Short mmCIF file of C-alpha atoms in Angstrom, two decimals:
data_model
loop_
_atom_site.label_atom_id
_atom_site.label_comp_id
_atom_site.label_asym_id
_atom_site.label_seq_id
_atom_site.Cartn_x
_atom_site.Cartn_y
_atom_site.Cartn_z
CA UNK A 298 -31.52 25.85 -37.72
CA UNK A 299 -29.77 29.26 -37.61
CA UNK A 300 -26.00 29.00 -35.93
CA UNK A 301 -26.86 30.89 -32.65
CA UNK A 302 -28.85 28.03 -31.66
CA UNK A 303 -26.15 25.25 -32.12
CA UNK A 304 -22.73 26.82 -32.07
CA UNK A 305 -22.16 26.92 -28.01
CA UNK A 306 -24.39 23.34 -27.76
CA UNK A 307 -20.59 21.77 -28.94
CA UNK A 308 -22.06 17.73 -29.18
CA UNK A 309 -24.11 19.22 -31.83
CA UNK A 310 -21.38 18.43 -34.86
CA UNK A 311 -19.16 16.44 -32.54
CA UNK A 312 -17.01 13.45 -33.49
CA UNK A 313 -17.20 10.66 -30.84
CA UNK A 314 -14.84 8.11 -30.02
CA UNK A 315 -15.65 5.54 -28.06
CA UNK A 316 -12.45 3.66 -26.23
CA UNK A 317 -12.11 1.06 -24.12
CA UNK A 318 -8.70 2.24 -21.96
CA UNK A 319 -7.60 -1.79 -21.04
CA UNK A 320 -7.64 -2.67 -24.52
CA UNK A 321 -6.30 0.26 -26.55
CA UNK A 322 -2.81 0.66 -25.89
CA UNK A 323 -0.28 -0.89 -22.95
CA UNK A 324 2.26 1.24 -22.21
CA UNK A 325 3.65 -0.27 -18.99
CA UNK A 326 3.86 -3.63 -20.79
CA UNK A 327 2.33 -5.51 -18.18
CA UNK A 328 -0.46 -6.69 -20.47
CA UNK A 329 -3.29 -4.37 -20.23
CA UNK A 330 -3.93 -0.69 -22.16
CA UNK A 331 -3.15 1.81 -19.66
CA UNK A 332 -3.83 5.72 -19.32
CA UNK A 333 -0.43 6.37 -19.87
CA UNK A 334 -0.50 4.87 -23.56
CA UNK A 335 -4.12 6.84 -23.98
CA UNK A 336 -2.21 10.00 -23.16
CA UNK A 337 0.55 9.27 -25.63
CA UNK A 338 -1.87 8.21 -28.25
CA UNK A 339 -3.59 11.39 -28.20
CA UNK A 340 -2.18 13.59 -30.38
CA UNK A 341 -3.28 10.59 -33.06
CA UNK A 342 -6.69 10.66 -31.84
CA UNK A 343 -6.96 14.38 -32.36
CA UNK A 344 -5.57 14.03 -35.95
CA UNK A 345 -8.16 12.13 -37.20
CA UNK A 346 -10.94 14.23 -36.28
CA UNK A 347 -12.17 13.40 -32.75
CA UNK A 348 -13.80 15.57 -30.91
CA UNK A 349 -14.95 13.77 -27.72
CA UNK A 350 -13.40 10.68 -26.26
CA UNK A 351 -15.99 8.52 -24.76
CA UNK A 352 -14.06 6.26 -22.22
CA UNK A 353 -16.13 2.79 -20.87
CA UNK A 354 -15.53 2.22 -17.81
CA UNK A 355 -12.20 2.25 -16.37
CA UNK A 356 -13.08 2.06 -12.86
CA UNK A 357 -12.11 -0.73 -10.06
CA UNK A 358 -13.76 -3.82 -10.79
CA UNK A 359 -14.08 -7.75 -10.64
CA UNK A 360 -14.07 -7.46 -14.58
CA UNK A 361 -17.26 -10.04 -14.87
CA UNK A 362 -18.72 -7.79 -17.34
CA UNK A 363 -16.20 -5.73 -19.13
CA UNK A 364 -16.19 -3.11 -16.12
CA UNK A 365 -19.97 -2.54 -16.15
CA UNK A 366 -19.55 -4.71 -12.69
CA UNK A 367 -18.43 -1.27 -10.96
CA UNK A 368 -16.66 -1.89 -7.31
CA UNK A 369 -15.75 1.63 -6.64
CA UNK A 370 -16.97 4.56 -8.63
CA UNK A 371 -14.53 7.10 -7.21
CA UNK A 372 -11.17 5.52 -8.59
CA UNK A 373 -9.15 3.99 -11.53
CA UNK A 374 -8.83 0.54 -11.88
CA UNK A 375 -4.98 -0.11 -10.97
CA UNK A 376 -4.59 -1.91 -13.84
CA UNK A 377 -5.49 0.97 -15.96
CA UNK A 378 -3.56 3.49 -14.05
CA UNK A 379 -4.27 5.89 -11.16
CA UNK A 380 -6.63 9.30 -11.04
CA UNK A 381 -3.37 11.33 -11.80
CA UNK A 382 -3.10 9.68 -14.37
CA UNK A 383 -6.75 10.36 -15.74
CA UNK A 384 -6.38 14.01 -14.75
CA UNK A 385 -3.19 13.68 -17.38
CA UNK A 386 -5.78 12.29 -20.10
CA UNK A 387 -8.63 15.00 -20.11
CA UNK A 388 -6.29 17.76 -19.56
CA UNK A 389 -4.26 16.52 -22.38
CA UNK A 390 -6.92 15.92 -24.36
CA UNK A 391 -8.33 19.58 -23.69
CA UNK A 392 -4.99 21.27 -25.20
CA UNK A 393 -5.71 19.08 -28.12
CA UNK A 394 -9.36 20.60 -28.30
CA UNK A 395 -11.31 17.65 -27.17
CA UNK A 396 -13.50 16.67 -24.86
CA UNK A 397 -14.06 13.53 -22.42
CA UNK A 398 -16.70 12.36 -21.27
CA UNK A 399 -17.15 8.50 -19.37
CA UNK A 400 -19.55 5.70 -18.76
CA UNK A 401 -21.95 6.39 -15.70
CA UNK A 402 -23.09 2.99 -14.52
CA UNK A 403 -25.10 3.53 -11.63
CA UNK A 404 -27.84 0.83 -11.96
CA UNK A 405 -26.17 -1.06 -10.33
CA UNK A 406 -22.84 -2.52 -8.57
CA UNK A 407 -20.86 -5.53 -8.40
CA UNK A 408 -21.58 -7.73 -5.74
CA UNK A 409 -18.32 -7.13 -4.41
CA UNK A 410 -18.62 -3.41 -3.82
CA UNK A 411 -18.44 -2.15 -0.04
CA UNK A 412 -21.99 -1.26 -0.25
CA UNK A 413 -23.56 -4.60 -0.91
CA UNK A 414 -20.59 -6.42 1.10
CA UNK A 415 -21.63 -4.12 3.88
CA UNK A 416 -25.77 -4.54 3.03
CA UNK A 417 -25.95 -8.23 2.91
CA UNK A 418 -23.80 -8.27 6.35
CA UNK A 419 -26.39 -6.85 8.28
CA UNK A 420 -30.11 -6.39 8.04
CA UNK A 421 -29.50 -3.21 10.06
CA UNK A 422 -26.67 -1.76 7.63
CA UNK A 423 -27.51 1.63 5.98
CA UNK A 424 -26.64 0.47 3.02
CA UNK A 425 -29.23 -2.39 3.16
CA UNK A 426 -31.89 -0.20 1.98
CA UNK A 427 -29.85 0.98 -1.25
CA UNK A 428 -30.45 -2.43 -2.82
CA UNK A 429 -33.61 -3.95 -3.20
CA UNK A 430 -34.32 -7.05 -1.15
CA UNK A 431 -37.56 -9.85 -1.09
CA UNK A 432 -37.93 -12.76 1.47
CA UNK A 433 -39.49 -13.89 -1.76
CA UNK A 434 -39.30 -12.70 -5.47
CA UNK A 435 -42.49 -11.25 -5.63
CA UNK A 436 -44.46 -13.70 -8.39
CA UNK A 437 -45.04 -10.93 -11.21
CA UNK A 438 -43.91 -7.51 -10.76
CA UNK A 439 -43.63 -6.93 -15.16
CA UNK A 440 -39.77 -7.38 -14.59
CA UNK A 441 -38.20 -9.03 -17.48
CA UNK A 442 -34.58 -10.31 -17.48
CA UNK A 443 -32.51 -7.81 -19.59
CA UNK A 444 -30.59 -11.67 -20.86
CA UNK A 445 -33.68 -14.24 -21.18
CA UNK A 446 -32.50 -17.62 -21.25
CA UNK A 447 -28.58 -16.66 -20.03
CA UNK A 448 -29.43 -14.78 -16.72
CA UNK A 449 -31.94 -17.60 -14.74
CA UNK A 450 -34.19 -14.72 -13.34
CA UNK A 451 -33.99 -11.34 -11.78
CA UNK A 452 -33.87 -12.24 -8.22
CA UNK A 453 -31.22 -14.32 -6.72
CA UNK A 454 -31.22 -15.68 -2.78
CA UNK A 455 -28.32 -14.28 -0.79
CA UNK A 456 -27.10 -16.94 2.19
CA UNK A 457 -25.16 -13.75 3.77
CA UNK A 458 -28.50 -11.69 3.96
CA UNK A 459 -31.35 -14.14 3.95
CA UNK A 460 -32.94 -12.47 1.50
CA UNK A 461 -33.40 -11.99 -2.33
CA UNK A 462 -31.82 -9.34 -3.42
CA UNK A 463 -32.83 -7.80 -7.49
CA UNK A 464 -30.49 -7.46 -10.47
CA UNK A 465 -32.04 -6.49 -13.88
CA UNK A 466 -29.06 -7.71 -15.74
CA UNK A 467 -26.71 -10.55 -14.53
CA UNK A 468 -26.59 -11.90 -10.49
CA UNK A 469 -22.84 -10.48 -9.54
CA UNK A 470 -25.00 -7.08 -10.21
CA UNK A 471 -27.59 -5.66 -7.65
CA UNK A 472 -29.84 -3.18 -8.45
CA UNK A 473 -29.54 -0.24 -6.63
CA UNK A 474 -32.68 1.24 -5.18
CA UNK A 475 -32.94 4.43 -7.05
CA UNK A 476 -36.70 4.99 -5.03
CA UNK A 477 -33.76 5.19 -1.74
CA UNK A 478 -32.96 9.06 -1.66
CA UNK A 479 -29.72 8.24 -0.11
CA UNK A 480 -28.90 6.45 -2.90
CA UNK A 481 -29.87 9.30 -5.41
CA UNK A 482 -27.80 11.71 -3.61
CA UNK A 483 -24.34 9.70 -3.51
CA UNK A 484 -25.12 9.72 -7.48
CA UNK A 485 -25.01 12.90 -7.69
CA UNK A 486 -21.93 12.72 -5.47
CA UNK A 487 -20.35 10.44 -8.23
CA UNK A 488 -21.52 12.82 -10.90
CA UNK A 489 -20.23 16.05 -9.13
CA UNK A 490 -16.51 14.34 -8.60
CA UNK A 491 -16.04 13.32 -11.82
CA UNK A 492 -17.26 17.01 -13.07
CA UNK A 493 -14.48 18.13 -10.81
CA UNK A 494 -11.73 16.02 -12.50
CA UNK A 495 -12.74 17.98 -15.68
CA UNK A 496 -15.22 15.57 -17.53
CA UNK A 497 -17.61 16.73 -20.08
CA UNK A 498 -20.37 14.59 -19.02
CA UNK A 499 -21.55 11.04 -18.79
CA UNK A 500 -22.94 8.28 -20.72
CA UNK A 501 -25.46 7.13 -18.69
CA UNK A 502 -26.05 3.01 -18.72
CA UNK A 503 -29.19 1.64 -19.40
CA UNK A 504 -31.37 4.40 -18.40
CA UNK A 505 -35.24 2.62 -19.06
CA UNK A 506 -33.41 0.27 -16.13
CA UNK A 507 -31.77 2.58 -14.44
CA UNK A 508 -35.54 4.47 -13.78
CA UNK A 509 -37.64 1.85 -13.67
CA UNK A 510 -39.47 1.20 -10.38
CA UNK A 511 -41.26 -2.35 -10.55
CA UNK A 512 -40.00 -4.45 -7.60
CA UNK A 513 -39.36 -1.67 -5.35
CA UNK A 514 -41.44 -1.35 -2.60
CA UNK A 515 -42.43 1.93 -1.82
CA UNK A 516 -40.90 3.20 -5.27
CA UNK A 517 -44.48 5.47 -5.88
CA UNK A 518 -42.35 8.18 -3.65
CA UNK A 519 -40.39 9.14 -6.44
CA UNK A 520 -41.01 10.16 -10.26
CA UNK A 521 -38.49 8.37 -12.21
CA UNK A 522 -38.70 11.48 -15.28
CA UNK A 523 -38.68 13.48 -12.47
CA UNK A 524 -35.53 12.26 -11.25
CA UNK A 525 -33.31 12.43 -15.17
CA UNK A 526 -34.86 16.34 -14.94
CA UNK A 527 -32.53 16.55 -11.42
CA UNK A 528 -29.78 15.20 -12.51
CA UNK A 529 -29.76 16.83 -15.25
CA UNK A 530 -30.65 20.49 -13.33
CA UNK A 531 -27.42 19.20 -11.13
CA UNK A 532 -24.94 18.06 -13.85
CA UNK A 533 -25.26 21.72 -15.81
CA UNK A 534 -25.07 23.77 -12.24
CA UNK A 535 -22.19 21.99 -11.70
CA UNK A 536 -20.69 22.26 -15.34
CA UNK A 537 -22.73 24.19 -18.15
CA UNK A 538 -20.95 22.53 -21.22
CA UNK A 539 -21.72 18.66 -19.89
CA UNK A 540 -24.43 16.26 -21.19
CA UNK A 541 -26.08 13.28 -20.65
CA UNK A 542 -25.79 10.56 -23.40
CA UNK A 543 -28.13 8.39 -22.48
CA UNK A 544 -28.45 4.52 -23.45
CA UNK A 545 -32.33 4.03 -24.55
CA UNK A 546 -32.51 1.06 -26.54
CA UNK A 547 -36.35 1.96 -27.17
CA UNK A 548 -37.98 2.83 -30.59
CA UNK A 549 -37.88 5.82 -31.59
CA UNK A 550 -41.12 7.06 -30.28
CA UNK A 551 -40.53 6.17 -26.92
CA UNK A 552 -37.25 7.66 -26.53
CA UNK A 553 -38.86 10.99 -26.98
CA UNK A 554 -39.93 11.00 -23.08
CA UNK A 555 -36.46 10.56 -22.20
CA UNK A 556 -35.33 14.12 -23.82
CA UNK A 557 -38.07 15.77 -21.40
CA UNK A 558 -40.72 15.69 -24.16
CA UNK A 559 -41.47 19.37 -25.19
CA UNK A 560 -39.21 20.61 -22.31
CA UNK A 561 -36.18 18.81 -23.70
CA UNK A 562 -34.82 18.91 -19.94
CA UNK A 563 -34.06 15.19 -19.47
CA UNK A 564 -30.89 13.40 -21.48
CA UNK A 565 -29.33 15.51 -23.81
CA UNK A 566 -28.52 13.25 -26.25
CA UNK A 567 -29.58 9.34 -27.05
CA UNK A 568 -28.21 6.56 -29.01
CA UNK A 569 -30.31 5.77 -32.14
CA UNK A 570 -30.43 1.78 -31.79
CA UNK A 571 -32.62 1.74 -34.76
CA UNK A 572 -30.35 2.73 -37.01
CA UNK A 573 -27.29 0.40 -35.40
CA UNK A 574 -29.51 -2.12 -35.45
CA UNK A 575 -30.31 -1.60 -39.33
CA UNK A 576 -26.99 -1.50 -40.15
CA UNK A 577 -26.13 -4.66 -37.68
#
C-alpha cells in the first residue's frame, strides 16, 4: 500500500506500550506507582522506541478488579495522582513524540459508583434505568457468564433495590444499559472529556459485551453496530488523529463486523487474540 494512504493514519507503524500507572513506578514512596514517576520515566520510554502509551485504567476505584471496577470515570485515582498530574503525562509525552491513549471501560461500573448507589436507592431514580434490572433473571436470554464456574451467574438479587440487577462479568460490576440513550450520551460525555485532556483515543473494554443486547428489555430500539459507527463519527469530530482499539476476543472472521465491514467505520483497530493466544 502506497505511503499516502498510511503516513497521516499514525497507529499504522506504531509502537504500543501498554502500562499499568499503580505498578510501574512510585515516586511519592507511599507504595503505589504514581503519575509523577510515569512523567519522570518518560524520557526512557521514548528511548526505546514507543510510540503510544496505552495506560489501564487509572481512574477512582474499589480496586476489585485491577481498576476495571470504575467508580468515577471523570478523575484520577488519588492514589495514582490527580488530573494535573495526567495533563503533565500526555503533554510530556507529546514533546517526546508520543501519543496516549487509555482504557475506556464503559460496560459497566462498580457497584459502588454514584450511579448504581443512587439506582438501587430508588425505583424512581434516573439512574435506575441505566442498569438493567429483573424481578427475576429471565430463565434463558443466550447470556453466558464471561467467568463460568468463578462468577455464580449473571444476575445477582439486590436487597437495596428488590430487584436483580445484570453483570456480564463479576457481581461488584453492573451492566450498564447501553439500549438507555441517556446512558449512551454520558459516554460520549466521558469520551469527549478525556479528548479534551489531550488523549489520542481509547481502548475500548470488551466490546462483543459492551454491544450486546440479550437481557435488555426493550434493547430492539437500538442497533448495537449502529451505535460503534456513532461513537466512532463522535470520537474523530471531536479529535481527527484518535482511534478506537477495540477488545474483540472473537476469531478472526467475526471480528471483521466490528471494523464496519466494507465501510471500515466501526473500531479502528482490534487485538488479534489468535495470535496471543498461539503464542500463550
Amino acid at each position: 500500500m502506497s505511503v499516502q494512504f498510511t503516513s497521516d493514519q499514525w497507529w499504522k507503524n506504531g509502537v504500543m506500550y501498554c502500562l499499568d500507572v499503580e505498578t510501574f513506578l512510585d515516586w511519592n514512596g507511599d507504595g503505589d506507582g504514581d503519575m509523577e514517576g510515569l512523567v519522570e520515566r518518560i524520557d526512557y520510554l521514548a528511548g526505546i522506541g514507543v510510540s503510544t502509551l496505552w495506560l489501564m485504567p487509572f481512574y477512582p476505584s474499589p480496586d476489585q478488579d485491577d481498576g476495571y471496577d470504575v467508580a468515577d470515570f471523570y478523575n484520577v485515582d488519588p492514589r495514582l495522582g490527580t488530573l494535573g498530574q495526567f495533563v503533565e503525562v500526555v503533554r510530556t509525552a507529546r514533546d517526546r513524540g508520543m501519543r496516549v491513549i487509555i482504557d475506556l471501560v464503559v460496560n459497566h461500573t462498580s457497584d459502588q459508583h454514584p450511579w448504581f448507589q443512587a439506582a438501587r436507592s430508588d425505583p424512581a431514580s434516573p439512574y435506575r434505568d441505566w442498569y438493567v434490572w429483573a424481578d427475576e433473571p429471565p430463565e434463558d436470554t443466550g447470556i453466558t457468564p464471561t467467568f463460568p464456574g468463578d462468577q455464580g451467574g449473571v444476575w445477582t438479587y439486590d436487597e437495596a433495590a428488590g430487584q436483580h440487577y445484570l453483570h456480564r462479568f463479576w457481581e461488584h460490576q453492573p451492566d450498564l444499559n447501553i439500549a438507555h440513550p441517556p446512558v449512551r450520551e454520558e459516554i460520549a460525555r466521558i469520551v469527549g472529556f478525556w479528548l479534551q485532556l489531550g488523549v489520542s483515543g481509547f481502548r475500548v473494554d470488551a466490546v462483543p459485551f459492551l454491544i450486546e443486547l440479550a437481557g435488555i428489555e426493550g434493547a430492539p430500539t437500538v442497533d448495537p453496530h449502529r451505535y460503534l459507527k456513532d461513537l466512532r463519527s463522535f470520537v474523530q469530530r471531536r479529535k481527527g488523529e484518535a482511534i478506537l482499539l477495540g477488545e474483540v476476543n472473537l476469531p478472526p472472521d467475526e471480528q471483521r463486523t466490528f471494523f464496519g465491514d466494507e465501510d471500515g467505520d466501526e473500531l479502528n483497530l482490534v487485538f488479534n487474540f489468535t495470535v496471543m493466544q498461539r503464542f500463550y
